Coordinates of C-alpha atoms in Angstrom, one line a residue:
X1 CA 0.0 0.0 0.0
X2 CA 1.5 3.2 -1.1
X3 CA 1.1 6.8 1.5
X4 CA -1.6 8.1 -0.5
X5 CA -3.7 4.9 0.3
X6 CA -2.3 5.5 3.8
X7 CA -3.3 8.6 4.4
X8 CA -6.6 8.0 2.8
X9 CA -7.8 5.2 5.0
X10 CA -5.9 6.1 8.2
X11 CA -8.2 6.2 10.9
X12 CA -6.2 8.7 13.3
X13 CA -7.6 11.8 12.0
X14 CA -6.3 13.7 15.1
X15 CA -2.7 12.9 14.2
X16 CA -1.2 16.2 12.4
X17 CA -0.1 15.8 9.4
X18 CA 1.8 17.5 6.4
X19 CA 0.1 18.8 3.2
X20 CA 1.2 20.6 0.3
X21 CA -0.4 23.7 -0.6
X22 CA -0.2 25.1 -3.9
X23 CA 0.6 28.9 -4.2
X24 CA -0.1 31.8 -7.2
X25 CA 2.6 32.3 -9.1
X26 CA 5.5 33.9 -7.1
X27 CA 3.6 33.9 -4.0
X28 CA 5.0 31.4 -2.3
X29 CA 6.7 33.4 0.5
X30 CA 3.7 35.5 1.2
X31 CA 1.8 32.7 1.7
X32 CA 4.4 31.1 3.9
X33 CA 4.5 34.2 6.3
X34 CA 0.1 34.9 5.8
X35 CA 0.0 31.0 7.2
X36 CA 2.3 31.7 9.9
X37 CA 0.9 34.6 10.9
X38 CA -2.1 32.9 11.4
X39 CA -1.0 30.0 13.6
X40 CA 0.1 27.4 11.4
X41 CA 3.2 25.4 11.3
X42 CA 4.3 26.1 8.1
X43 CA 7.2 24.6 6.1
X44 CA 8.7 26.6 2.9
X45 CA 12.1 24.9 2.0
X46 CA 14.2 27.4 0.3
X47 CA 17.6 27.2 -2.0
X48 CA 20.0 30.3 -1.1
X49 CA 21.1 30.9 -4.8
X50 CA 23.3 33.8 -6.4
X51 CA 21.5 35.6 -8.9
X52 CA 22.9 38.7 -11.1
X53 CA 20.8 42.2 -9.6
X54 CA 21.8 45.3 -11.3
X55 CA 24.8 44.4 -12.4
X56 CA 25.6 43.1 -9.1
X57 CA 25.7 38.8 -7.6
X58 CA 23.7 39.0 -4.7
X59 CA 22.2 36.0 -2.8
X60 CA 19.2 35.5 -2.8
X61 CA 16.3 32.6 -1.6
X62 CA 14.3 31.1 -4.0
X63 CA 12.1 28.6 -3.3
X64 CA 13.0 24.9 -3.4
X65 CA 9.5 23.7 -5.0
X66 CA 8.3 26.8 -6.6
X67 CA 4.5 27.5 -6.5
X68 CA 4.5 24.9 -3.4
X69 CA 4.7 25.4 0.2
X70 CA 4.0 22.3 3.3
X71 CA 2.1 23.2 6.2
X72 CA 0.9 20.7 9.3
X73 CA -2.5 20.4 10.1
X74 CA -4.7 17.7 12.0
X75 CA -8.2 16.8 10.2
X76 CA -10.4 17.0 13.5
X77 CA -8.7 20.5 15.2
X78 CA -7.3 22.1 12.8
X79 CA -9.8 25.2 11.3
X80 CA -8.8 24.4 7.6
X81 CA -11.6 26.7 6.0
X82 CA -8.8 30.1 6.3
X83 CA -6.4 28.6 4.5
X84 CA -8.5 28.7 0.7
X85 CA -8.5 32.6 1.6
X86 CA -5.0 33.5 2.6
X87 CA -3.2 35.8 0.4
X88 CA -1.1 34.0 -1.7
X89 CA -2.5 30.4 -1.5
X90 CA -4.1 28.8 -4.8
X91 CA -5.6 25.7 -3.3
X92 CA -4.5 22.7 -0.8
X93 CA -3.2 19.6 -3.5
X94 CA -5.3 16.6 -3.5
X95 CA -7.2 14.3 -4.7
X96 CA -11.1 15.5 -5.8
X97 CA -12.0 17.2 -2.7
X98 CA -9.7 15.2 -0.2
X99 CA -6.3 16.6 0.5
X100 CA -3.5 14.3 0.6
X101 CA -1.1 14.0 3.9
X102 CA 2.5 14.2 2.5
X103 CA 4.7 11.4 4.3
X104 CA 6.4 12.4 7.3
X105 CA 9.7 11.1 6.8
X106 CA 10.2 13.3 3.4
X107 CA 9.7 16.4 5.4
X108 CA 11.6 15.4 7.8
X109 CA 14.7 14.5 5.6
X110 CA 13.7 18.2 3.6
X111 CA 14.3 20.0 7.1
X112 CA 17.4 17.8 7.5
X113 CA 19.2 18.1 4.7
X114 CA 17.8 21.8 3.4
X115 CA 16.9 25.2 5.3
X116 CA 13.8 26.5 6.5
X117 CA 12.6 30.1 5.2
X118 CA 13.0 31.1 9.0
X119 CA 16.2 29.6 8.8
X120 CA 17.5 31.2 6.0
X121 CA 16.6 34.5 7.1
X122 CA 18.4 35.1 10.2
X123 CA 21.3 36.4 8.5
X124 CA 18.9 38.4 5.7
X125 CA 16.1 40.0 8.4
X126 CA 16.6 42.1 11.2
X127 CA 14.1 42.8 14.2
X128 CA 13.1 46.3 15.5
X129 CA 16.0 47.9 17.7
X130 CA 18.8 45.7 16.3
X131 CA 22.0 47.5 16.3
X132 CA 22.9 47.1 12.6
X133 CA 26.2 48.1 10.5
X134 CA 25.7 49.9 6.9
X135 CA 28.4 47.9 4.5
X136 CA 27.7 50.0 1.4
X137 CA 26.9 53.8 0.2
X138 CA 27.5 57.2 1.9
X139 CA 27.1 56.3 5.4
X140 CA 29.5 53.0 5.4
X141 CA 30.7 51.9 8.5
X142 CA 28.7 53.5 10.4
X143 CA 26.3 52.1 13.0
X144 CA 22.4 52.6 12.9
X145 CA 19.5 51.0 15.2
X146 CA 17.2 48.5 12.4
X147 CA 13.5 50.3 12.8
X148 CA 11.4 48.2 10.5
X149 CA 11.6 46.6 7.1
X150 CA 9.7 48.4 4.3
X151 CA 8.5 45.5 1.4
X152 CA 11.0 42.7 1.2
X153 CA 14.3 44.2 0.2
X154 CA 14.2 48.0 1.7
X155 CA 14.6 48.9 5.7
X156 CA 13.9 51.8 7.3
X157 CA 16.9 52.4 9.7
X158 CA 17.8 55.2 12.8
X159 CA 21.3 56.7 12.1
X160 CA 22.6 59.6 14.5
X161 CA 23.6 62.7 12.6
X162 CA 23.8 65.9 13.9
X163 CA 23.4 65.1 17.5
X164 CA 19.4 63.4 15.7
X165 CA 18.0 60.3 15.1
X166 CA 17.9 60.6 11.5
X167 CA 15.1 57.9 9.7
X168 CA 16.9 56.5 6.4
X169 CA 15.8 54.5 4.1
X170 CA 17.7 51.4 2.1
X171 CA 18.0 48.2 0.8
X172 CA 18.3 45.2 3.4
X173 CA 21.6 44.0 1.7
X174 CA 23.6 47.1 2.6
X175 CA 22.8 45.8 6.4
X176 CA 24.5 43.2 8.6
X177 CA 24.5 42.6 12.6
X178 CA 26.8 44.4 14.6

């Protein structure tokens, strides 16, 4: 008997389980942090990947499975009906209308041998009040306190000039941890 059989006839529906979930084009990541930010354990296996910008190499994340995402639920607690709605998300994969539980032991060796989004972005994302280091432009070298991201790939940072708090704006990658 193969999983899909198994996780069609098993009868411990309280279990949690993984699923896919399919996401609109390029979405991927907003419906990773939409499902996180709504409770679920959510798992978005990214490839770190160096990609020419503006004439520039920079890292970047792409997704591992493009257009698909994993998240855990359990069929008797988990409120499933939010998920359809959540920016980003196109539909949870299955069969008909019965979703499919992905086996455990290929997430498992995912997490193992790749990175988690969350993973991946401790070195990318910064959290409010952060002491943070500018690496490239005008102000290089110079120490600033991280005040909020602004879209994906801009931050809003607090650099002292002229005896003020002075609110810049730039992109993440000119920022690293003090």
């Amino acid at each position: 008997m193969n999983s899909v059989d198994e996780s069609l006839e098993s009868g411990d529906d309280a279990v949690p389980r993984w699923y896919v979930i399919q996401c609109k084009g390029g979405e991927s990541f907003r419906a990773a942090d939409h499902l996180a930010n709504q409770g679920y354990e959510v798992f978005h296996p990214v490839l770190e990947v160096q990609k020419k910008r503006r004439g520039k190499l920079e890292w970047v994340s792409e997704p591992l499975f493009p257009y698909y995402l994993f998240i855990r639920l359990d069929r008797l607690v988990s409120n499933w009906r939010p998920i359809r709605s959540t920016r980003g998300v196109l539909k949870l994969v299955g069969f008909g209308d019965m979703p499919v539980a992905v086996d455990d032991a290929l997430v498992a060796t995912l997490r193992e041998h790749g990175s988690d989004r969350q993973d991946a972005t401790v070195n990318l994302y910064f959290r409010a009040g952060e002491a943070v280091e500018i690496t490239e432009g005008p102000f290089k070298d110079l120490q600033a306190v991280f005040a909020t991201h602004k879209g994906q790939e801009r931050a809003i940072v607090l650099l002292d000039l002229l005896h003020r708090q002075q609110r810049l704006e730039m992109p993440v990658s000119q920022l690293r941890r003090c």
